[in-house]
mmCIF file with all atom_site columns, C-alpha atoms in Angstrom:
data_model
loop_
_atom_site.group_PDB
_atom_site.id
_atom_site.type_symbol
_atom_site.label_atom_id
_atom_site.label_alt_id
_atom_site.label_comp_id
_atom_site.label_asym_id
_atom_site.label_entity_id
_atom_site.label_seq_id
_atom_site.pdbx_PDB_ins_code
_atom_site.Cartn_x
_atom_site.Cartn_y
_atom_site.Cartn_z
_atom_site.occupancy
_atom_site.B_iso_or_equiv
_atom_site.pdbx_formal_charge
_atom_site.auth_seq_id
_atom_site.auth_comp_id
_atom_site.auth_asym_id
_atom_site.auth_atom_id
_atom_site.pdbx_PDB_model_num
ATOM 1   C CA . MET L 1 1   ? -39.195 -16.276 -36.886 1.00 50.00 ? 1   MET L CA 1
ATOM 2   C CA . MET L 1 2   ? -35.987 -15.268 -38.643 1.00 50.00 ? 2   MET L CA 1
ATOM 3   C CA . LYS L 1 3   ? -36.533 -11.620 -37.613 1.00 49.00 ? 3   LYS L CA 1
ATOM 4   C CA . PHE L 1 4   ? -36.651 -12.634 -33.946 1.00 42.00 ? 4   PHE L CA 1
ATOM 5   C CA . PHE L 1 5   ? -33.469 -14.655 -34.347 1.00 38.00 ? 5   PHE L CA 1
ATOM 6   C CA . ARG L 1 6   ? -31.678 -11.693 -35.956 1.00 45.00 ? 6   ARG L CA 1
ATOM 7   C CA . PHE L 1 7   ? -32.965 -9.369  -33.246 1.00 39.00 ? 7   PHE L CA 1
ATOM 8   C CA . TYR L 1 8   ? -31.600 -11.584 -30.463 1.00 38.00 ? 8   TYR L CA 1
ATOM 9   C CA . LEU L 1 9   ? -28.338 -12.111 -32.317 1.00 35.00 ? 9   LEU L CA 1
ATOM 10  C CA . VAL L 1 10  ? -27.835 -8.351  -32.684 1.00 35.00 ? 10  VAL L CA 1
ATOM 11  C CA . LEU L 1 11  ? -28.871 -7.803  -29.058 1.00 33.00 ? 11  LEU L CA 1
ATOM 12  C CA . ALA L 1 12  ? -26.337 -10.392 -27.888 1.00 35.00 ? 12  ALA L CA 1
ATOM 13  C CA . ALA L 1 13  ? -23.615 -8.806  -30.026 1.00 35.00 ? 13  ALA L CA 1
ATOM 14  C CA . VAL L 1 14  ? -24.343 -5.399  -28.511 1.00 35.00 ? 14  VAL L CA 1
ATOM 15  C CA . LEU L 1 15  ? -24.558 -6.578  -24.897 1.00 37.00 ? 15  LEU L CA 1
ATOM 16  C CA . LEU L 1 16  ? -21.663 -9.048  -24.892 1.00 36.00 ? 16  LEU L CA 1
ATOM 17  C CA . PRO L 1 17  ? -18.925 -6.387  -24.657 1.00 37.00 ? 17  PRO L CA 1
ATOM 18  C CA . LEU L 1 18  ? -20.665 -4.973  -21.582 1.00 38.00 ? 18  LEU L CA 1
ATOM 19  C CA . CYS L 1 19  ? -20.101 -8.161  -19.576 1.00 43.00 ? 19  CYS L CA 1
ATOM 20  C CA . GLY L 1 20  ? -17.518 -7.380  -16.933 1.00 47.00 ? 20  GLY L CA 1
ATOM 21  C CA . TRP L 1 21  ? -17.768 -3.660  -17.709 1.00 47.00 ? 21  TRP L CA 1
ATOM 22  C CA . GLY L 1 22  ? -18.855 -2.802  -14.158 1.00 58.00 ? 22  GLY L CA 1
ATOM 23  C CA . GLN L 1 23  ? -15.815 -4.490  -12.664 1.00 71.00 ? 23  GLN L CA 1
ATOM 24  C CA . GLU L 1 24  ? -13.484 -2.724  -15.092 1.00 78.00 ? 24  GLU L CA 1
ATOM 25  C CA . LYS L 1 25  ? -15.055 0.610   -14.209 1.00 88.00 ? 25  LYS L CA 1
ATOM 26  C CA . LEU L 1 26  ? -14.713 -0.165  -10.494 1.00 90.00 ? 26  LEU L CA 1
ATOM 27  C CA . PHE L 1 27  ? -11.101 -1.240  -10.945 1.00 90.00 ? 27  PHE L CA 1
ATOM 28  C CA . ASP L 1 28  ? -10.270 1.855   -13.010 1.00 92.00 ? 28  ASP L CA 1
ATOM 29  C CA . LYS L 1 29  ? -11.815 4.115   -10.373 1.00 93.00 ? 29  LYS L CA 1
ATOM 30  C CA . TYR L 1 30  ? -9.850  2.659   -7.440  1.00 94.00 ? 30  TYR L CA 1
ATOM 31  C CA . SER L 1 31  ? -6.638  1.187   -8.878  1.00 90.00 ? 31  SER L CA 1
ATOM 32  C CA . ASP L 1 32  ? -4.659  4.446   -8.855  1.00 91.00 ? 32  ASP L CA 1
ATOM 33  C CA . MET L 1 33  ? -6.225  5.814   -5.685  1.00 93.00 ? 33  MET L CA 1
ATOM 34  C CA . LYS L 1 34  ? -3.999  6.632   -2.722  1.00 94.00 ? 34  LYS L CA 1
ATOM 35  C CA . ASN L 1 35  ? -3.915  3.891   -0.032  1.00 95.00 ? 35  ASN L CA 1
ATOM 36  C CA . VAL L 1 36  ? -5.242  1.263   -2.453  1.00 96.00 ? 36  VAL L CA 1
ATOM 37  C CA . LYS L 1 37  ? -3.213  -1.742  -3.553  1.00 95.00 ? 37  LYS L CA 1
ATOM 38  C CA . SER L 1 38  ? -4.189  -2.973  -6.992  1.00 93.00 ? 38  SER L CA 1
ATOM 39  C CA . VAL L 1 39  ? -3.168  -5.877  -9.175  1.00 91.00 ? 39  VAL L CA 1
ATOM 40  C CA . TYR L 1 40  ? -4.189  -6.684  -12.733 1.00 92.00 ? 40  TYR L CA 1
ATOM 41  C CA . ILE L 1 41  ? -3.041  -9.946  -14.301 1.00 88.00 ? 41  ILE L CA 1
ATOM 42  C CA . SER L 1 42  ? -3.681  -10.413 -18.016 1.00 91.00 ? 42  SER L CA 1
ATOM 43  C CA . LYS L 1 43  ? -4.253  -13.668 -19.886 1.00 90.00 ? 43  LYS L CA 1
ATOM 44  C CA . PRO L 1 44  ? -0.686  -13.759 -21.321 1.00 89.00 ? 44  PRO L CA 1
ATOM 45  C CA . MET L 1 45  ? 0.745   -13.451 -17.808 1.00 86.00 ? 45  MET L CA 1
ATOM 46  C CA . LEU L 1 46  ? -1.657  -16.091 -16.492 1.00 85.00 ? 46  LEU L CA 1
ATOM 47  C CA . GLU L 1 47  ? -0.510  -18.445 -19.239 1.00 82.00 ? 47  GLU L CA 1
ATOM 48  C CA . MET L 1 48  ? 3.045   -18.263 -17.876 1.00 80.00 ? 48  MET L CA 1
ATOM 49  C CA . GLY L 1 49  ? 1.940   -20.411 -14.961 1.00 71.00 ? 49  GLY L CA 1
ATOM 50  C CA . PRO L 1 50  ? 0.548   -20.349 -11.429 1.00 62.00 ? 50  PRO L CA 1
ATOM 51  C CA . GLU L 1 51  ? 3.984   -20.356 -9.782  1.00 60.00 ? 51  GLU L CA 1
ATOM 52  C CA . TYR L 1 52  ? 4.162   -16.594 -10.370 1.00 60.00 ? 52  TYR L CA 1
ATOM 53  C CA . PHE L 1 53  ? 1.237   -15.903 -8.056  1.00 61.00 ? 53  PHE L CA 1
ATOM 54  C CA . THR L 1 54  ? 2.020   -16.310 -4.371  1.00 58.00 ? 54  THR L CA 1
ATOM 55  C CA . ASN L 1 55  ? -0.805  -14.190 -2.932  1.00 58.00 ? 55  ASN L CA 1
ATOM 56  C CA . ILE L 1 56  ? -3.702  -16.070 -4.466  1.00 63.00 ? 56  ILE L CA 1
ATOM 57  C CA . TYR L 1 57  ? -4.033  -19.727 -5.362  1.00 63.00 ? 57  TYR L CA 1
ATOM 58  C CA . LEU L 1 58  ? -5.218  -20.242 -8.916  1.00 70.00 ? 58  LEU L CA 1
ATOM 59  C CA . GLY L 1 59  ? -3.770  -23.677 -9.637  1.00 70.00 ? 59  GLY L CA 1
ATOM 60  C CA . SER L 1 60  ? -4.608  -25.228 -12.981 1.00 70.00 ? 60  SER L CA 1
ATOM 61  C CA . SER L 1 61  ? -7.470  -22.765 -13.496 1.00 76.00 ? 61  SER L CA 1
ATOM 62  C CA . THR L 1 62  ? -4.951  -20.129 -14.674 1.00 79.00 ? 62  THR L CA 1
ATOM 63  C CA . LYS L 1 63  ? -5.295  -21.605 -18.166 1.00 81.00 ? 63  LYS L CA 1
ATOM 64  C CA . LYS L 1 64  ? -9.042  -20.961 -18.068 1.00 86.00 ? 64  LYS L CA 1
ATOM 65  C CA . LEU L 1 65  ? -8.878  -17.339 -16.928 1.00 90.00 ? 65  LEU L CA 1
ATOM 66  C CA . ASN L 1 66  ? -8.848  -14.200 -19.054 1.00 93.00 ? 66  ASN L CA 1
ATOM 67  C CA . SER L 1 67  ? -7.903  -11.837 -16.232 1.00 92.00 ? 67  SER L CA 1
ATOM 68  C CA . VAL L 1 68  ? -7.524  -11.401 -12.490 1.00 90.00 ? 68  VAL L CA 1
ATOM 69  C CA . ARG L 1 69  ? -8.127  -8.082  -10.745 1.00 94.00 ? 69  ARG L CA 1
ATOM 70  C CA . LEU L 1 70  ? -7.488  -7.304  -7.109  1.00 93.00 ? 70  LEU L CA 1
ATOM 71  C CA . LEU L 1 71  ? -8.158  -4.214  -5.003  1.00 95.00 ? 71  LEU L CA 1
ATOM 72  C CA . SER L 1 72  ? -7.162  -3.974  -1.359  1.00 95.00 ? 72  SER L CA 1
ATOM 73  C CA . THR L 1 73  ? -7.227  -1.138  1.163   1.00 96.00 ? 73  THR L CA 1
ATOM 74  C CA . SER L 1 74  ? -6.961  -0.435  4.873   1.00 96.00 ? 74  SER L CA 1
ATOM 75  C CA . ASP L 1 75  ? -8.029  3.200   4.530   1.00 96.00 ? 75  ASP L CA 1
ATOM 76  C CA . SER L 1 76  ? -11.369 3.609   6.334   1.00 94.00 ? 76  SER L CA 1
ATOM 77  C CA . VAL L 1 77  ? -12.690 6.312   3.983   1.00 94.00 ? 77  VAL L CA 1
ATOM 78  C CA . VAL L 1 78  ? -11.790 4.306   0.875   1.00 95.00 ? 78  VAL L CA 1
ATOM 79  C CA . CYS L 1 79  ? -13.186 1.116   2.481   1.00 94.00 ? 79  CYS L CA 1
ATOM 80  C CA . LYS L 1 80  ? -16.602 2.734   2.896   1.00 94.00 ? 80  LYS L CA 1
ATOM 81  C CA . LYS L 1 81  ? -16.697 4.051   -0.675  1.00 94.00 ? 81  LYS L CA 1
ATOM 82  C CA . LEU L 1 82  ? -15.374 0.853   -2.247  1.00 94.00 ? 82  LEU L CA 1
ATOM 83  C CA . PHE L 1 83  ? -17.755 -1.324  -0.221  1.00 94.00 ? 83  PHE L CA 1
ATOM 84  C CA . LYS L 1 84  ? -20.702 0.838   -1.297  1.00 93.00 ? 84  LYS L CA 1
ATOM 85  C CA . ASP L 1 85  ? -19.630 0.660   -4.962  1.00 93.00 ? 85  ASP L CA 1
ATOM 86  C CA . ILE L 1 86  ? -19.205 -3.124  -4.786  1.00 92.00 ? 86  ILE L CA 1
ATOM 87  C CA . ARG L 1 87  ? -22.671 -3.471  -3.249  1.00 90.00 ? 87  ARG L CA 1
ATOM 88  C CA . SER L 1 88  ? -24.223 -1.382  -6.022  1.00 89.00 ? 88  SER L CA 1
ATOM 89  C CA . LEU L 1 89  ? -22.398 -3.520  -8.597  1.00 86.00 ? 89  LEU L CA 1
ATOM 90  C CA . LEU L 1 90  ? -23.675 -6.782  -7.104  1.00 87.00 ? 90  LEU L CA 1
ATOM 91  C CA . LYS L 1 91  ? -27.261 -5.769  -6.307  1.00 79.00 ? 91  LYS L CA 1
ATOM 92  C CA . PRO L 1 92  ? -28.895 -5.466  -9.728  1.00 67.00 ? 92  PRO L CA 1
ATOM 93  C CA . SER L 1 93  ? -26.691 -8.038  -11.395 1.00 73.00 ? 93  SER L CA 1
ATOM 94  C CA . ASP L 1 94  ? -26.794 -11.671 -12.322 1.00 78.00 ? 94  ASP L CA 1
ATOM 95  C CA . TYR L 1 95  ? -24.361 -12.673 -9.583  1.00 89.00 ? 95  TYR L CA 1
ATOM 96  C CA . LYS L 1 96  ? -25.341 -15.536 -7.315  1.00 90.00 ? 96  LYS L CA 1
ATOM 97  C CA . LEU L 1 97  ? -24.161 -15.568 -3.728  1.00 91.00 ? 97  LEU L CA 1
ATOM 98  C CA . LEU L 1 98  ? -22.194 -18.766 -3.128  1.00 88.00 ? 98  LEU L CA 1
ATOM 99  C CA . MET L 1 99  ? -21.237 -18.175 0.460   1.00 89.00 ? 99  MET L CA 1
ATOM 100 C CA . LYS L 1 100 ? -21.323 -15.531 3.147   1.00 92.00 ? 100 LYS L CA 1
ATOM 101 C CA . GLN L 1 101 ? -19.204 -15.885 6.277   1.00 91.00 ? 101 GLN L CA 1
ATOM 102 C CA . LYS L 1 102 ? -19.022 -13.586 9.283   1.00 90.00 ? 102 LYS L CA 1
ATOM 103 C CA . GLY L 1 103 ? -16.105 -14.282 11.572  1.00 88.00 ? 103 GLY L CA 1
ATOM 104 C CA . THR L 1 104 ? -14.846 -12.591 14.699  1.00 88.00 ? 104 THR L CA 1
ATOM 105 C CA . SER L 1 105 ? -12.331 -10.466 12.814  1.00 87.00 ? 105 SER L CA 1
ATOM 106 C CA . THR L 1 106 ? -13.378 -10.499 9.134   1.00 90.00 ? 106 THR L CA 1
ATOM 107 C CA . SER L 1 107 ? -16.307 -11.344 6.900   1.00 92.00 ? 107 SER L CA 1
ATOM 108 C CA . SER L 1 108 ? -16.208 -12.907 3.443   1.00 92.00 ? 108 SER L CA 1
ATOM 109 C CA . GLU L 1 109 ? -18.587 -13.221 0.520   1.00 92.00 ? 109 GLU L CA 1
ATOM 110 C CA . PHE L 1 110 ? -18.209 -15.191 -2.699  1.00 91.00 ? 110 PHE L CA 1
ATOM 111 C CA . TYR L 1 111 ? -20.279 -14.572 -5.832  1.00 92.00 ? 111 TYR L CA 1
ATOM 112 C CA . VAL L 1 112 ? -20.393 -16.204 -9.266  1.00 91.00 ? 112 VAL L CA 1
ATOM 113 C CA . SER L 1 113 ? -21.848 -15.392 -12.631 1.00 90.00 ? 113 SER L CA 1
ATOM 114 C CA . LYS L 1 114 ? -22.417 -18.437 -14.762 1.00 84.00 ? 114 LYS L CA 1
ATOM 115 C CA . TYR L 1 115 ? -23.680 -19.363 -18.167 1.00 81.00 ? 115 TYR L CA 1
ATOM 116 C CA . VAL L 1 116 ? -25.133 -22.875 -18.222 1.00 83.00 ? 116 VAL L CA 1
ATOM 117 C CA . ASP L 1 117 ? -22.404 -24.953 -16.489 1.00 86.00 ? 117 ASP L CA 1
ATOM 118 C CA . ILE L 1 118 ? -19.520 -22.543 -17.061 1.00 91.00 ? 118 ILE L CA 1
ATOM 119 C CA . ILE L 1 119 ? -18.633 -20.005 -14.384 1.00 92.00 ? 119 ILE L CA 1
ATOM 120 C CA . GLU L 1 120 ? -17.573 -16.846 -16.174 1.00 93.00 ? 120 GLU L CA 1
ATOM 121 C CA . GLU L 1 121 ? -16.895 -14.622 -13.169 1.00 93.00 ? 121 GLU L CA 1
ATOM 122 C CA . LEU L 1 122 ? -15.915 -15.228 -9.564  1.00 92.00 ? 122 LEU L CA 1
ATOM 123 C CA . ILE L 1 123 ? -15.904 -12.400 -7.042  1.00 93.00 ? 123 ILE L CA 1
ATOM 124 C CA . MET L 1 124 ? -14.284 -12.814 -3.636  1.00 91.00 ? 124 MET L CA 1
ATOM 125 C CA . LEU L 1 125 ? -14.854 -10.080 -1.088  1.00 93.00 ? 125 LEU L CA 1
ATOM 126 C CA . THR L 1 126 ? -13.213 -10.012 2.343   1.00 93.00 ? 126 THR L CA 1
ATOM 127 C CA . TYR L 1 127 ? -13.702 -7.125  4.740   1.00 94.00 ? 127 TYR L CA 1
ATOM 128 C CA . LYS L 1 128 ? -13.563 -5.934  8.329   1.00 92.00 ? 128 LYS L CA 1
ATOM 129 C CA . GLU L 1 129 ? -16.070 -3.131  8.848   1.00 83.00 ? 129 GLU L CA 1
ATOM 130 C CA . ASP L 1 130 ? -14.302 0.081   7.772   1.00 81.00 ? 130 ASP L CA 1
ATOM 131 C CA . LYS L 1 131 ? -10.817 -1.207  8.555   1.00 90.00 ? 131 LYS L CA 1
ATOM 132 C CA . PHE L 1 132 ? -9.934  -3.522  5.681   1.00 94.00 ? 132 PHE L CA 1
ATOM 133 C CA . LEU L 1 133 ? -11.368 -4.576  2.327   1.00 95.00 ? 133 LEU L CA 1
ATOM 134 C CA . ARG L 1 134 ? -10.096 -6.962  -0.350  1.00 94.00 ? 134 ARG L CA 1
ATOM 135 C CA . PHE L 1 135 ? -11.908 -7.411  -3.682  1.00 94.00 ? 135 PHE L CA 1
ATOM 136 C CA . ILE L 1 136 ? -10.781 -10.158 -6.066  1.00 92.00 ? 136 ILE L CA 1
ATOM 137 C CA . TYR L 1 137 ? -12.349 -10.587 -9.493  1.00 93.00 ? 137 TYR L CA 1
ATOM 138 C CA . LEU L 1 138 ? -11.587 -13.600 -11.690 1.00 92.00 ? 138 LEU L CA 1
ATOM 139 C CA . GLU L 1 139 ? -12.933 -13.673 -15.241 1.00 94.00 ? 139 GLU L CA 1
ATOM 140 C CA . GLY L 1 140 ? -12.760 -16.614 -17.621 1.00 94.00 ? 140 GLY L CA 1
ATOM 141 C CA . LYS L 1 141 ? -14.373 -19.985 -18.280 1.00 93.00 ? 141 LYS L CA 1
ATOM 142 C CA . MET L 1 142 ? -14.126 -22.028 -15.076 1.00 92.00 ? 142 MET L CA 1
ATOM 143 C CA . THR L 1 143 ? -15.801 -25.243 -14.019 1.00 90.00 ? 143 THR L CA 1
ATOM 144 C CA . GLU L 1 144 ? -17.426 -25.716 -10.634 1.00 89.00 ? 144 GLU L CA 1
ATOM 145 C CA . LYS L 1 145 ? -14.424 -27.845 -9.639  1.00 87.00 ? 145 LYS L CA 1
ATOM 146 C CA . ASP L 1 146 ? -12.030 -24.995 -10.522 1.00 86.00 ? 146 ASP L CA 1
ATOM 147 C CA . VAL L 1 147 ? -14.001 -22.621 -8.317  1.00 86.00 ? 147 VAL L CA 1
ATOM 148 C CA . LYS L 1 148 ? -14.172 -25.144 -5.465  1.00 84.00 ? 148 LYS L CA 1
ATOM 149 C CA . ASP L 1 149 ? -10.398 -25.612 -5.587  1.00 80.00 ? 149 ASP L CA 1
ATOM 150 C CA . ILE L 1 150 ? -9.795  -21.853 -5.561  1.00 79.00 ? 150 ILE L CA 1
ATOM 151 C CA . LEU L 1 151 ? -12.258 -21.234 -2.706  1.00 76.00 ? 151 LEU L CA 1
ATOM 152 C CA . LEU L 1 152 ? -10.985 -24.097 -0.558  1.00 75.00 ? 152 LEU L CA 1
ATOM 153 C CA . TYR L 1 153 ? -7.433  -22.787 -0.708  1.00 65.00 ? 153 TYR L CA 1
ATOM 154 C CA . GLN L 1 154 ? -8.391  -19.133 -0.124  1.00 60.00 ? 154 GLN L CA 1
ATOM 155 C CA . GLY L 1 155 ? -9.712  -20.041 3.314   1.00 53.00 ? 155 GLY L CA 1
ATOM 156 C CA . THR L 1 156 ? -6.346  -21.171 4.679   1.00 45.00 ? 156 THR L CA 1
ATOM 157 C CA . SER L 1 157 ? -4.631  -18.859 7.139   1.00 38.00 ? 157 SER L CA 1
ATOM 158 C CA . ASP L 1 158 ? -1.314  -19.085 5.263   1.00 41.00 ? 158 ASP L CA 1
ATOM 159 C CA . ASN L 1 159 ? -2.817  -17.485 2.185   1.00 42.00 ? 159 ASN L CA 1
ATOM 160 C CA . VAL L 1 160 ? -3.940  -14.022 3.235   1.00 41.00 ? 160 VAL L CA 1
ATOM 161 C CA . ILE L 1 161 ? -3.461  -11.050 0.924   1.00 40.00 ? 161 ILE L CA 1
ATOM 162 C CA . HIS L 1 162 ? -2.724  -7.799  2.729   1.00 38.00 ? 162 HIS L CA 1
#
């Protein structure tokens, strides 16, 4: 019994650093690309307070986040590649689709990765065919209420990231 416990403990220790690795790789690939806007906000910056972030509402959840990453592009070639890479990241993963919305001008999808009752990752994807794509990745230890507050505010027309 103790051998199984050690095995799973070692396995967890090996796999834990890989959590979020796909998003980091995606961000690294596109963040310096031409015609791509990118933002990375670290935990120390998040701890300074939500008043520093005007493009995305984080509210009191800033204290619970480790990082925020954002990629945005209007380049049709980059949109296609980035969309394909995001799809391949989400397909085999443990992400659960929270919501999918198709509007007349844009579509949105929201995904979470959670451990028991704690949401560790929130992905927000907004796109318009090959014309526009915005990818937001929040990583930390959020409650369902934190995520609800973030998602409710993101839907307002006054809060659009371009």
